[in-house]
Amino acid sequence: MNRHFLRFKDLPPAEISPLLYRAIELKSGAESRALEGMSVALLFEKPSLRTKLSFWIGAEKLGAKPVYFSPEEVGLGKREPVSDVAKVLASMADMAVVRTFAQSTLDEFGEISEVPVINALTDEEHPCQALADVMTMLEIRGYLDEVRVAFIGDGNNVATSLAYAVAGSGGTFVVASPMDYELPYGTRYDAAEYTSGSVTMASVIQMRDPVEATRHADFVYTDVWTSMGQEAETQQRLRDFQGYQVNPELMEYAKPQARFMHDMPAHPGEEVSEDMLSHPSSVVYQQAENRMWAQMALMEKIVES
């Protein structure tokens, strides 16, 4: 595996399942002090609950000392050049977990950094979320190959990383989005190629109709219609995404034992109905907890590679 985890495809497909099984072992009580005596710097330019909590506690469980920098403290490329921050951090800390806006900022940070860098979210990808998601699927189904995941809504950073994770695990990822909000064609093409080294677009499918996307799905997933940084588009997005809400009626088109997933925070009444987070099919809190275990397995793998 690459010493950095900037995009989901930095993890080769063959290494996905072993990492997930290791995460399940850690969750089941296996102990690891792989980061004993190390320092993990958390640089966050976007607010967070699950990401900060899971990395902080996960690093501590592995024996590390987490050090947190809030959005006001760093200002990558604003208060200080990205290169300066990366160099200073690498001179004192052993790992950087960066949550920022532009993927290019993270890429620049990774090019300069002499210590491992993990993507804790950019506008382009959210790979650690995808790791927790496929871990949750594995716990529930016991396998990942041939799993069918329907993603309803914006073809955003969460959808992008999940496309790689599901396709790379041998499943099928189906996205239903309004016009102009599709998963980019380049992402679909690249995720399909990542799966097998050759392009087979059958593993990543884009369509318009949420009902058709949900048919025969093992998991139905959605994310907010308006992400951080898109607040000015809220009213337009509320109009454009009408008909793309995940609710109990839509779940009826999935398989009988299908599970509902959401990376959270959610906006009940928008992308989900008011009752979906507590719906019998919902596994959103299991997903949230699995952020910590999946990231622990990732950090362990990076330092031991």
PDB file of N, CA and C in Angstrom, residues 4-7 10 43 45 76 82 86 96-113 117-123 125 127:
ATOM      1  N   HIS A   4       0.837   7.037   1.785  1.00  0.00           N
ATOM      2  CA  HIS A   4      -0.254   7.982   1.983  1.00  0.00           C
ATOM      3  C   HIS A   4      -1.576   7.315   1.612  1.00  0.00           C
ATOM      4  N   PHE A   5      -2.675   7.834   2.163  1.00  0.00           N
ATOM      5  CA  PHE A   5      -4.023   7.402   1.775  1.00  0.00           C
ATOM      6  C   PHE A   5      -4.790   8.672   1.407  1.00  0.00           C
ATOM      7  N   LEU A   6      -4.526   9.168   0.188  1.00  0.00           N
ATOM      8  CA  LEU A   6      -5.113  10.419  -0.278  1.00  0.00           C
ATOM      9  C   LEU A   6      -6.398  10.186  -1.062  1.00  0.00           C
ATOM     10  N   ARG A   7      -6.476   9.040  -1.708  1.00  0.00           N
ATOM     11  CA  ARG A   7      -7.648   8.618  -2.475  1.00  0.00           C
ATOM     12  C   ARG A   7      -7.902   7.154  -2.165  1.00  0.00           C
ATOM     13  N   ASP A  10      -5.576   4.420  -3.477  1.00  0.00           N
ATOM     14  CA  ASP A  10      -4.243   4.212  -2.917  1.00  0.00           C
ATOM     15  C   ASP A  10      -4.157   2.864  -2.197  1.00  0.00           C
ATOM     16  N   LEU A  43      -5.309  17.902  11.225  1.00  0.00           N
ATOM     17  CA  LEU A  43      -5.473  19.247  10.666  1.00  0.00           C
ATOM     18  C   LEU A  43      -6.833  19.317   9.983  1.00  0.00           C
ATOM     19  N   GLU A  45      -9.818  21.653   8.346  1.00  0.00           N
ATOM     20  CA  GLU A  45     -10.325  22.927   7.835  1.00  0.00           C
ATOM     21  C   GLU A  45     -11.842  22.901   7.691  1.00  0.00           C
ATOM     22  N   LEU A  76      -4.518  26.321   5.615  1.00  0.00           N
ATOM     23  CA  LEU A  76      -3.625  25.790   4.588  1.00  0.00           C
ATOM     24  C   LEU A  76      -3.673  26.652   3.327  1.00  0.00           C
ATOM     25  N   VAL A  82       1.000  25.672   2.018  1.00  0.00           N
ATOM     26  CA  VAL A  82       0.817  24.254   2.307  1.00  0.00           C
ATOM     27  C   VAL A  82       2.167  23.581   2.549  1.00  0.00           C
ATOM     28  N   ALA A  86       3.315  21.379   5.860  1.00  0.00           N
ATOM     29  CA  ALA A  86       3.691  19.974   5.712  1.00  0.00           C
ATOM     30  C   ALA A  86       5.091  19.711   6.252  1.00  0.00           C
ATOM     31  N   ALA A  96      -0.040  12.606   9.583  1.00  0.00           N
ATOM     32  CA  ALA A  96      -0.955  13.733   9.427  1.00  0.00           C
ATOM     33  C   ALA A  96      -2.300  13.244   8.910  1.00  0.00           C
ATOM     34  N   VAL A  97      -3.353  13.675   9.566  1.00  0.00           N
ATOM     35  CA  VAL A  97      -4.717  13.392   9.126  1.00  0.00           C
ATOM     36  C   VAL A  97      -5.310  14.741   8.742  1.00  0.00           C
ATOM     37  N   VAL A  98      -5.617  14.919   7.458  1.00  0.00           N
ATOM     38  CA  VAL A  98      -5.973  16.240   6.935  1.00  0.00           C
ATOM     39  C   VAL A  98      -7.395  16.238   6.386  1.00  0.00           C
ATOM     40  N   ARG A  99      -8.184  17.190   6.852  1.00  0.00           N
ATOM     41  CA  ARG A  99      -9.567  17.369   6.398  1.00  0.00           C
ATOM     42  C   ARG A  99      -9.647  18.777   5.805  1.00  0.00           C
ATOM     43  N   THR A 100      -9.775  18.862   4.482  1.00  0.00           N
ATOM     44  CA  THR A 100      -9.686  20.160   3.828  1.00  0.00           C
ATOM     45  C   THR A 100     -10.690  20.245   2.685  1.00  0.00           C
ATOM     46  N   PHE A 101     -10.577  21.273   1.861  1.00  0.00           N
ATOM     47  CA  PHE A 101     -11.514  21.487   0.765  1.00  0.00           C
ATOM     48  C   PHE A 101     -10.985  20.872  -0.539  1.00  0.00           C
ATOM     49  N   ALA A 102     -10.030  21.509  -1.166  1.00  0.00           N
ATOM     50  CA  ALA A 102      -9.560  21.069  -2.481  1.00  0.00           C
ATOM     51  C   ALA A 102      -8.668  19.836  -2.376  1.00  0.00           C
ATOM     52  N   GLN A 103      -8.906  18.869  -3.256  1.00  0.00           N
ATOM     53  CA  GLN A 103      -8.044  17.697  -3.318  1.00  0.00           C
ATOM     54  C   GLN A 103      -6.608  18.102  -3.670  1.00  0.00           C
ATOM     55  N   SER A 104      -6.463  19.145  -4.460  1.00  0.00           N
ATOM     56  CA  SER A 104      -5.133  19.609  -4.854  1.00  0.00           C
ATOM     57  C   SER A 104      -4.314  20.059  -3.640  1.00  0.00           C
ATOM     58  N   THR A 105      -4.993  20.613  -2.626  1.00  0.00           N
ATOM     59  CA  THR A 105      -4.300  21.001  -1.392  1.00  0.00           C
ATOM     60  C   THR A 105      -3.723  19.770  -0.706  1.00  0.00           C
ATOM     61  N   LEU A 106      -4.527  18.727  -0.633  1.00  0.00           N
ATOM     62  CA  LEU A 106      -4.071  17.490  -0.003  1.00  0.00           C
ATOM     63  C   LEU A 106      -2.959  16.845  -0.819  1.00  0.00           C
ATOM     64  N   ASP A 107      -3.095  16.859  -2.133  1.00  0.00           N
ATOM     65  CA  ASP A 107      -2.056  16.288  -2.990  1.00  0.00           C
ATOM     66  C   ASP A 107      -0.723  17.000  -2.790  1.00  0.00           C
ATOM     67  N   GLU A 108      -0.781  18.331  -2.711  1.00  0.00           N
ATOM     68  CA  GLU A 108       0.444  19.096  -2.480  1.00  0.00           C
ATOM     69  C   GLU A 108       1.042  18.749  -1.118  1.00  0.00           C
ATOM     70  N   PHE A 109       0.188  18.640  -0.128  1.00  0.00           N
ATOM     71  CA  PHE A 109       0.635  18.274   1.217  1.00  0.00           C
ATOM     72  C   PHE A 109       1.332  16.914   1.176  1.00  0.00           C
ATOM     73  N   GLY A 110       0.739  15.958   0.471  1.00  0.00           N
ATOM     74  CA  GLY A 110       1.317  14.624   0.382  1.00  0.00           C
ATOM     75  C   GLY A 110       2.651  14.599  -0.341  1.00  0.00           C
ATOM     76  N   GLU A 111       2.786  15.432  -1.355  1.00  0.00           N
ATOM     77  CA  GLU A 111       4.046  15.486  -2.107  1.00  0.00           C
ATOM     78  C   GLU A 111       5.199  15.986  -1.236  1.00  0.00           C
ATOM     79  N   ILE A 112       4.896  16.908  -0.327  1.00  0.00           N
ATOM     80  CA  ILE A 112       5.924  17.513   0.516  1.00  0.00           C
ATOM     81  C   ILE A 112       6.206  16.682   1.766  1.00  0.00           C
ATOM     82  N   SER A 113       5.164  16.085   2.320  1.00  0.00           N
ATOM     83  CA  SER A 113       5.267  15.444   3.631  1.00  0.00           C
ATOM     84  C   SER A 113       6.191  14.232   3.624  1.00  0.00           C
ATOM     85  N   VAL A 117       0.279  10.628   5.217  1.00  0.00           N
ATOM     86  CA  VAL A 117      -0.837  11.574   5.205  1.00  0.00           C
ATOM     87  C   VAL A 117      -2.111  10.809   4.878  1.00  0.00           C
ATOM     88  N   ILE A 118      -3.170  11.050   5.647  1.00  0.00           N
ATOM     89  CA  ILE A 118      -4.463  10.390   5.438  1.00  0.00           C
ATOM     90  C   ILE A 118      -5.512  11.439   5.108  1.00  0.00           C
ATOM     91  N   ASN A 119      -6.306  11.155   4.102  1.00  0.00           N
ATOM     92  CA  ASN A 119      -7.408  12.022   3.696  1.00  0.00           C
ATOM     93  C   ASN A 119      -8.591  11.825   4.645  1.00  0.00           C
ATOM     94  N   ALA A 120      -8.891  12.852   5.434  1.00  0.00           N
ATOM     95  CA  ALA A 120     -10.035  12.807   6.344  1.00  0.00           C
ATOM     96  C   ALA A 120     -11.254  13.467   5.731  1.00  0.00           C
ATOM     97  N   LEU A 121     -11.189  13.855   4.474  1.00  0.00           N
ATOM     98  CA  LEU A 121     -12.257  14.386   3.635  1.00  0.00           C
ATOM     99  C   LEU A 121     -11.713  15.548   2.812  1.00  0.00           C
ATOM    100  N   THR A 122     -12.021  15.497   1.519  1.00  0.00           N
ATOM    101  CA  THR A 122     -11.838  16.644   0.629  1.00  0.00           C
ATOM    102  C   THR A 122     -13.126  16.783  -0.175  1.00  0.00           C
ATOM    103  N   ASP A 123     -13.194  17.811  -1.002  1.00  0.00           N
ATOM    104  CA  ASP A 123     -14.372  17.977  -1.847  1.00  0.00           C
ATOM    105  C   ASP A 123     -14.478  16.868  -2.888  1.00  0.00           C
ATOM    106  N   GLU A 125     -13.054  13.452  -2.449  1.00  0.00           N
ATOM    107  CA  GLU A 125     -13.161  12.090  -1.895  1.00  0.00           C
ATOM    108  C   GLU A 125     -13.333  12.099  -0.377  1.00  0.00           C
ATOM    109  N   PRO A 127     -12.385   8.854   1.558  1.00  0.00           N
ATOM    110  CA  PRO A 127     -12.043   7.431   1.521  1.00  0.00           C
ATOM    111  C   PRO A 127     -12.176   6.693   2.853  1.00  0.00           C
TER     112      PRO A 127
END
